[in-house]
C-alpha atoms as one frame of an Amber mdcrd trajectory, in Angstrom:
protein
  52.672 -47.266  -8.947  51.473 -48.461 -12.363  50.402 -46.296 -15.294  46.693
 -46.631 -14.495  47.243 -45.298 -10.974  49.141 -42.333 -12.397  46.375 -41.557
 -14.871  43.718 -41.769 -12.140  45.731 -39.428  -9.928  46.009 -36.895 -12.751
  42.263 -37.106 -13.463  41.470 -36.626  -9.759  43.829 -33.656  -9.581  42.279
 -32.116 -12.703  38.786 -32.520 -11.253  39.817 -30.857  -7.985  41.430 -28.017
  -9.942  38.318 -27.591 -12.102  35.965 -27.596  -9.112  38.201 -25.124  -7.304
  38.247 -22.826 -10.333  34.453 -22.978 -10.688  34.000 -22.203  -6.990  36.377
 -19.249  -7.216  34.596 -17.942 -10.303  31.192 -18.272  -8.638  32.436 -16.486
  -5.529  33.891 -13.651  -7.570  30.682 -13.350  -9.629  28.560 -12.597  -6.573
  30.078  -9.181  -5.750  30.279  -8.344  -9.474  26.551  -9.052  -9.901  25.737
  -7.115  -6.749  27.857  -4.213  -7.948  26.174  -4.250 -11.366  22.738  -4.261
  -9.725  23.692  -1.394  -7.409  25.188   0.558 -10.322  22.000   0.067 -12.350
  19.854   1.227  -9.423  22.083   4.281  -8.912  21.867   5.113 -12.614  18.078
   4.783 -12.503  17.855   7.015  -9.434  20.105   9.595 -11.095  17.941   9.636
 -14.223  14.758   9.885 -12.176  16.180  12.833 -10.202  17.190  14.555 -13.460
  13.599  14.181 -14.693  12.220  15.465 -11.383  14.620  18.426 -11.472  13.532
  19.284 -15.005   9.877  19.216 -13.982  10.593  21.273 -10.854  12.363  23.896
 -12.956   9.131  24.639 -14.839   7.764  27.534 -12.795   4.465  27.874 -14.665
   2.480  25.731 -17.051  -0.995  25.498 -18.478  -2.816  23.135 -20.786  -5.709
  20.791 -21.182  -6.475  17.638 -19.225  -8.626  14.540 -19.215  -9.445  13.098
 -15.801 -10.454   9.505 -15.135 -12.221   8.936 -11.822 -12.218   5.809  -9.633
 -15.596   4.680 -11.049 -14.467   5.123 -14.638 -16.057   8.550 -15.062 -14.286
  10.867 -17.508 -14.128  14.652 -17.461 -11.915  17.243 -19.091 -10.962  20.877
 -18.902  -8.072  23.295 -18.540  -5.387  23.402 -15.871  -2.961  26.039 -14.601
   0.092  25.475 -12.387   2.417  27.960 -10.724   5.194  26.684  -8.534   5.300
  26.488  -5.593   1.914  25.304  -4.421  -0.550  26.839  -6.882  -2.943  25.008
  -9.176  -6.322  25.526 -10.804  -8.616  23.084 -12.592 -11.528  24.450 -14.602
 -13.699  21.535 -15.649 -15.642  21.655 -18.895 -19.425  21.872 -18.840 -21.583
  20.284 -17.644 -19.271  19.698 -14.660 -19.711  22.476 -12.064 -16.436  21.659
 -10.262 -13.499  24.001  -9.697 -10.285  23.058  -7.903  -7.954  25.821  -6.684
  -4.733  25.548  -4.674  -3.311  28.878  -3.512  -0.136  27.631  -1.824  -1.853
  27.146   1.548  -5.041  25.230   0.871  -6.817  23.205  -1.779 -10.409  24.367
  -2.330 -12.889  22.171  -4.207 -15.943  24.137  -5.284 -19.282  23.197  -6.793
 -20.380  26.216  -8.797 -23.927  24.890  -9.161 -24.500  24.260  -5.457 -22.265
  27.179  -4.427 -20.394  25.026  -1.913 -16.688  24.716  -1.168 -14.586  22.139
   0.676 -11.194  23.172   2.003  -8.124  20.999   2.661  -4.615  21.994   3.821
  -2.326  21.646   0.804   0.451  20.244   3.004  -1.801  17.300   3.926  -2.448
  16.265   0.317  -0.114  14.516  -2.170  -0.634  17.495  -4.495   1.945  19.300
  -2.369   4.592  16.930  -3.798   3.551  17.666  -7.369   3.596  21.424  -6.716
   6.763  21.557  -4.600   9.540  24.020  -5.410  11.809  21.005  -5.901  11.007
  17.312  -5.946  13.824  15.750  -3.921  13.885  11.993  -4.533  16.373  11.496
  -1.695  14.021  12.945   0.914  12.364   9.640   1.817   9.106  10.308  -0.021
   9.883   7.994  -2.945   7.756   4.845  -3.060   9.092   3.515  -6.350  10.801
   4.466  -9.596  10.113   2.470 -12.764  11.926   3.099 -16.029  10.608   1.829
 -19.350  11.509   2.691 -22.924   8.528   5.029 -23.323   7.772   6.095 -19.751
   9.449   6.886 -16.423   7.114   6.475 -13.455   7.844   8.016 -10.045   5.557
   7.235  -7.104   5.728   9.567  -4.081   4.091   9.504  -0.678   4.596   9.935
   3.036   2.692   7.638   5.377   3.118  10.028   8.310   1.576  12.972   6.440
  -0.688  11.466   3.787  -1.513   8.053   5.228  -1.784   5.570   2.376  -2.375
   8.298  -0.212   0.220   8.555  -2.966   0.845  10.497  -6.151   2.356   8.733
  -9.145   3.831  10.903 -11.894   4.617   9.654 -15.390   7.182  11.383 -17.601
   8.449  11.061 -21.147  12.001   9.669 -20.712  13.267  11.559 -23.772  11.845
  15.045 -23.236  11.285  14.734 -19.437   7.805  16.222 -19.966   4.997  15.324
 -17.566   2.385  13.132 -19.233   0.098  12.033 -16.420  -0.324  11.818 -12.687
  -2.463   9.528 -10.559  -3.553  10.196  -6.997  -4.399   7.089  -4.976  -6.450
   7.868  -1.878  -6.481   6.095   1.485  -9.136   3.682   0.201  -6.945   2.690
  -2.730  -9.077   4.513  -5.304  -7.284   6.110  -8.247  -7.935   9.419  -9.970
  -5.754   9.891 -13.044  -5.081  13.108 -14.947  -3.585  13.085 -18.451  -2.252
  16.439 -19.697  -1.710  17.678 -23.252  -1.298  20.884 -25.275   0.946  22.094
 -22.454   2.558  25.535 -22.513   5.270  26.618 -20.079   6.647  29.977 -18.979
   3.164  31.488 -18.842   2.369  34.598 -16.780  -0.781  34.434 -14.659  -2.872
  37.051 -12.929  -2.945  36.549  -9.155  -6.704  35.997  -9.235  -6.258  32.734
 -11.157  -5.191  31.028  -7.929  -7.359  33.021  -5.546  -9.504  30.950  -3.210
 -12.815  32.738  -2.413 -12.470  32.510   1.366 -15.113  35.221   1.795 -17.837
  32.769   0.747 -16.468  29.760   2.623 -17.768  29.565   6.218 -15.143  29.427
   8.946 -12.221  30.601   6.822 -11.893  34.191   8.031  -8.352  33.497   9.270
  -7.222  32.763   5.711  -8.556  35.943   4.169  -6.072  38.574   3.010
């Protein structure tokens, strides 16, 4: 064997060693990357649950809202929430609409026409917003998105709500609720932005009282 053969053998050996090292590094990087991705997802889920727990711990709240309808219409008013299951929207004039949830049903009233429509609360995505606790491990989570200025949690249940969902947006620093959007079965969005919010408020029972006595066919719900 001459010197050139020896040099070629060493080069070939070095190449095989280098390729083997690169292959080993690439193989080891795959589980590391997968672990990092899983760890990031777990951290995101943990943060989202902490935000949901903070919101769930607020038993009562009231404030002002601006609502944007699916056709771009804008209305405002005052809202009241008492957990679990109770909500009231008083829309500013000239809107004649009132929305009341009493823990059993959601009633939408037109004060001008003196008409009411009634829906079981449990069949609407509002029940997720008003739940005693928002459990993000219960299979109702559609997505969680974390950004520097907003954490967005989308909830739904195809069996109960069809394609309807509720998407809640929170401040990632204070965990305060900023907005929610309800998407109906036709894909139309109604968004509610809240501000001037006060918590720990005491309400009279009549705030969340649905006037069943003036709604035909609701005698079974009357106290």
